[in-house]
Amino acid sequence: MSIVMACLLIALLFGERQDMDLVELLQVGMTLETASGGVAALLLTARHQRASGVGQENGPIADPYPRALAQLDSTEAAVRLDAVRMLERLAQGNPYQRQAVVTTLCGYLRTPHQLPDPAPSPDGTETGVSERQVRATAQQVLTDHLRPERGADGVPTNPGFWPDIDLDLTSASLVDFDFGRCEVRGAEFTNATFSGQACFDNATFHGDISFRGATFHHAASFQHAVFVRGVDFRDVESAEPLSLSGARVRVDVEAEVRGNRFWPLGWEIGSAEDDAGGQGNGTDGVWRHLVAVHSDG
């Protein structure tokens, strides 16, 4: 059973207008999708949650959601693309469901995918090219709505900005990923694979961020990025050295947070004389620049 169909079954069991938190629905679906027992376990969990009233604090499931989940499981790329756009419209019109929609799109991008040759097959049948379009659109939906485009006063000017979002793109395959100027609460890119250019310039990470074990097949840039809490770049593999010129780090944080920062090889937090000054994309605090470490050999 696929993740989206597992989530759809839970949604249908609750009825189109029964109250249920979509983030909880997705977590249950993704957990049971990998567990034994399949449909039977899914039914038991859904029934238990319905009886106990789990997840009534974030509003009812919006009607298009189960349909979009079903379309994401379609064998036709065009149908899956429509589902991505449907989820985008749902999230834009329902702020309390935005995290659930983001979780769904991240889950889709985490599904195994072998990047194809960009040329279509000789017989004209669908290849991975159209799947790349679906995935590129899912990436774009995420990044378009995570850019606040702050004005001089620090206030977001993008009416489509979705604040306070967490990303989980663990082990995802991402192509030409442009996260420039985006802001998130926390993000997991652990063991993710980046093909093409990867841009995180001027991105702001308000919570913990992990790239541990990530692979960058081409250049990756974090210039002027803002790191507020924990950072993990351990075991990163990159075809070219990562660029963090101008990146800033908040230093007036708990000792536990300071001990949970692992920078790319060749980078460290600068001394007091390298004070970054000012604010970090709407975040107060004491800041330092990351500086390149020059070896003597």
mmCIF file of N, CA and C in Angstrom, residues 125-176:
data_model
loop_
_atom_site.group_PDB
_atom_site.id
_atom_site.type_symbol
_atom_site.label_atom_id
_atom_site.label_comp_id
_atom_site.label_asym_id
_atom_site.label_seq_id
_atom_site.Cartn_x
_atom_site.Cartn_y
_atom_site.Cartn_z
ATOM 1 N N THR A 125 6.304 6.567 -25.486
ATOM 2 C CA THR A 125 5.639 6.289 -24.216
ATOM 3 C C THR A 125 6.216 7.155 -23.119
ATOM 4 N N GLU A 126 5.463 7.248 -22.020
ATOM 5 C CA GLU A 126 5.906 8.102 -20.919
ATOM 6 C C GLU A 126 7.189 7.562 -20.305
ATOM 7 N N THR A 127 8.154 8.421 -20.102
ATOM 8 C CA THR A 127 9.382 8.070 -19.407
ATOM 9 C C THR A 127 9.430 8.880 -18.133
ATOM 10 N N GLY A 128 10.585 8.832 -17.475
ATOM 11 C CA GLY A 128 10.744 9.601 -16.249
ATOM 12 C C GLY A 128 10.755 11.096 -16.465
ATOM 13 N N VAL A 129 10.800 11.539 -17.723
ATOM 14 C CA VAL A 129 10.839 12.978 -17.991
ATOM 15 C C VAL A 129 9.623 13.664 -17.405
ATOM 16 N N SER A 130 8.431 13.139 -17.621
ATOM 17 C CA SER A 130 7.229 13.764 -17.100
ATOM 18 C C SER A 130 7.187 13.678 -15.585
ATOM 19 N N GLU A 131 7.752 12.625 -15.023
ATOM 20 C CA GLU A 131 7.838 12.534 -13.564
ATOM 21 C C GLU A 131 8.757 13.617 -13.028
ATOM 22 N N ARG A 132 9.808 13.930 -13.778
ATOM 23 C CA ARG A 132 10.678 15.035 -13.371
ATOM 24 C C ARG A 132 9.892 16.346 -13.332
ATOM 25 N N GLN A 133 8.962 16.523 -14.246
ATOM 26 C CA GLN A 133 8.151 17.740 -14.250
ATOM 27 C C GLN A 133 7.276 17.809 -13.004
ATOM 28 N N VAL A 134 6.697 16.675 -12.624
ATOM 29 C CA VAL A 134 5.873 16.643 -11.420
ATOM 30 C C VAL A 134 6.714 17.003 -10.205
ATOM 31 N N ARG A 135 7.893 16.407 -10.120
ATOM 32 C CA ARG A 135 8.760 16.656 -8.979
ATOM 33 C C ARG A 135 9.284 18.092 -8.979
ATOM 34 N N ALA A 136 9.596 18.616 -10.148
ATOM 35 C CA ALA A 136 10.039 20.006 -10.230
ATOM 36 C C ALA A 136 8.933 20.950 -9.771
ATOM 37 N N THR A 137 7.689 20.628 -10.132
ATOM 38 C CA THR A 137 6.566 21.464 -9.707
ATOM 39 C C THR A 137 6.370 21.375 -8.206
ATOM 40 N N ALA A 138 6.490 20.184 -7.629
ATOM 41 C CA ALA A 138 6.376 20.033 -6.180
ATOM 42 C C ALA A 138 7.457 20.845 -5.468
ATOM 43 N N GLN A 139 8.695 20.787 -5.992
ATOM 44 C CA GLN A 139 9.765 21.610 -5.427
ATOM 45 C C GLN A 139 9.414 23.088 -5.496
ATOM 46 N N GLN A 140 8.906 23.526 -6.655
ATOM 47 C CA GLN A 140 8.611 24.937 -6.854
ATOM 48 C C GLN A 140 7.479 25.404 -5.942
ATOM 49 N N VAL A 141 6.466 24.567 -5.758
ATOM 50 C CA VAL A 141 5.377 24.934 -4.851
ATOM 51 C C VAL A 141 5.935 25.185 -3.453
ATOM 52 N N LEU A 142 6.811 24.308 -3.003
ATOM 53 C CA LEU A 142 7.396 24.487 -1.678
ATOM 54 C C LEU A 142 8.184 25.790 -1.594
ATOM 55 N N THR A 143 9.090 25.995 -2.529
ATOM 56 C CA THR A 143 9.961 27.166 -2.427
ATOM 57 C C THR A 143 9.216 28.475 -2.680
ATOM 58 N N ASP A 144 8.251 28.476 -3.603
ATOM 59 C CA ASP A 144 7.488 29.702 -3.860
ATOM 60 C C ASP A 144 6.773 30.195 -2.611
ATOM 61 N N HIS A 145 6.303 29.256 -1.786
ATOM 62 C CA HIS A 145 5.513 29.632 -0.615
ATOM 63 C C HIS A 145 6.342 29.724 0.655
ATOM 64 N N LEU A 146 7.645 29.528 0.535
ATOM 65 C CA LEU A 146 8.522 29.674 1.695
ATOM 66 C C LEU A 146 9.399 30.912 1.578
ATOM 67 N N ARG A 147 9.119 31.757 0.580
ATOM 68 C CA ARG A 147 9.869 33.003 0.415
ATOM 69 C C ARG A 147 9.024 34.174 0.928
ATOM 70 N N PRO A 148 9.386 34.773 2.035
ATOM 71 C CA PRO A 148 8.585 35.889 2.560
ATOM 72 C C PRO A 148 8.773 37.185 1.779
ATOM 73 N N GLU A 149 9.911 37.313 1.091
ATOM 74 C CA GLU A 149 10.234 38.558 0.363
ATOM 75 C C GLU A 149 10.035 39.750 1.294
ATOM 76 N N ARG A 150 10.828 39.766 2.359
ATOM 77 C CA ARG A 150 10.697 40.806 3.378
ATOM 78 C C ARG A 150 11.083 42.178 2.836
ATOM 79 N N GLY A 151 10.301 43.195 3.243
ATOM 80 C CA GLY A 151 10.608 44.564 2.883
ATOM 81 C C GLY A 151 11.666 45.146 3.798
ATOM 82 N N ALA A 152 11.947 46.438 3.646
ATOM 83 C CA ALA A 152 12.963 47.096 4.457
ATOM 84 C C ALA A 152 12.627 47.056 5.938
ATOM 85 N N ASP A 153 11.330 46.967 6.252
ATOM 86 C CA ASP A 153 10.906 46.910 7.651
ATOM 87 C C ASP A 153 10.872 45.496 8.209
ATOM 88 N N GLY A 154 11.288 44.521 7.403
ATOM 89 C CA GLY A 154 11.316 43.141 7.853
ATOM 90 C C GLY A 154 10.008 42.400 7.729
ATOM 91 N N VAL A 155 8.962 43.072 7.241
ATOM 92 C CA VAL A 155 7.648 42.445 7.131
ATOM 93 C C VAL A 155 7.541 41.721 5.786
ATOM 94 N N PRO A 156 7.033 40.483 5.767
ATOM 95 C CA PRO A 156 6.881 39.766 4.497
ATOM 96 C C PRO A 156 5.941 40.490 3.544
ATOM 97 N N THR A 157 6.320 40.560 2.283
ATOM 98 C CA THR A 157 5.476 41.188 1.265
ATOM 99 C C THR A 157 4.833 40.168 0.336
ATOM 100 N N ASN A 158 5.232 38.894 0.455
ATOM 101 C CA ASN A 158 4.675 37.849 -0.388
ATOM 102 C C ASN A 158 3.364 37.340 0.225
ATOM 103 N N PRO A 159 2.205 37.612 -0.410
ATOM 104 C CA PRO A 159 0.930 37.167 0.162
ATOM 105 C C PRO A 159 0.785 35.646 0.174
ATOM 106 N N GLY A 160 1.628 34.950 -0.578
ATOM 107 C CA GLY A 160 1.579 33.497 -0.607
ATOM 108 C C GLY A 160 2.547 32.826 0.351
ATOM 109 N N PHE A 161 3.181 33.609 1.229
ATOM 110 C CA PHE A 161 4.162 33.053 2.155
ATOM 111 C C PHE A 161 3.489 32.196 3.220
ATOM 112 N N TRP A 162 4.055 31.001 3.448
ATOM 113 C CA TRP A 162 3.552 30.098 4.489
ATOM 114 C C TRP A 162 4.576 30.064 5.623
ATOM 115 N N PRO A 163 4.323 30.736 6.733
ATOM 116 C CA PRO A 163 5.302 30.780 7.828
ATOM 117 C C PRO A 163 5.259 29.530 8.707
ATOM 118 N N ASP A 164 6.305 29.403 9.520
ATOM 119 C CA ASP A 164 6.369 28.366 10.564
ATOM 120 C C ASP A 164 6.217 26.956 10.005
ATOM 121 N N ILE A 165 6.927 26.685 8.921
ATOM 122 C CA ILE A 165 6.844 25.386 8.257
ATOM 123 C C ILE A 165 8.097 24.558 8.565
ATOM 124 N N ASP A 166 7.894 23.265 8.758
ATOM 125 C CA ASP A 166 8.990 22.304 8.885
ATOM 126 C C ASP A 166 9.043 21.439 7.628
ATOM 127 N N LEU A 167 10.249 21.213 7.130
ATOM 128 C CA LEU A 167 10.455 20.360 5.959
ATOM 129 C C LEU A 167 11.129 19.063 6.379
ATOM 130 N N ASP A 168 10.692 17.964 5.787
ATOM 131 C CA ASP A 168 11.398 16.692 5.949
ATOM 132 C C ASP A 168 11.636 16.105 4.573
ATOM 133 N N LEU A 169 12.816 16.370 4.042
ATOM 134 C CA LEU A 169 13.220 15.862 2.735
ATOM 135 C C LEU A 169 14.352 14.853 2.885
ATOM 136 N N THR A 170 14.285 14.082 3.957
ATOM 137 C CA THR A 170 15.259 13.032 4.199
ATOM 138 C C THR A 170 15.303 12.056 3.017
ATOM 139 N N SER A 171 16.500 11.851 2.480
ATOM 140 C CA SER A 171 16.740 10.891 1.386
ATOM 141 C C SER A 171 16.011 11.263 0.097
ATOM 142 N N ALA A 172 15.545 12.494 -0.024
ATOM 143 C CA ALA A 172 14.869 12.919 -1.248
ATOM 144 C C ALA A 172 15.876 13.112 -2.375
ATOM 145 N N SER A 173 15.387 12.946 -3.623
ATOM 146 C CA SER A 173 16.181 13.258 -4.815
ATOM 147 C C SER A 173 15.683 14.583 -5.365
ATOM 148 N N LEU A 174 16.530 15.609 -5.311
ATOM 149 C CA LEU A 174 16.148 16.965 -5.683
ATOM 150 C C LEU A 174 16.995 17.428 -6.860
ATOM 151 N N VAL A 175 16.347 18.075 -7.820
ATOM 152 C CA VAL A 175 17.028 18.494 -9.046
ATOM 153 C C VAL A 175 16.941 20.006 -9.189
ATOM 154 N N ASP A 176 18.110 20.656 -9.389
ATOM 155 C CA ASP A 176 18.156 22.121 -9.537
ATOM 156 C C ASP A 176 17.323 22.784 -8.446
#
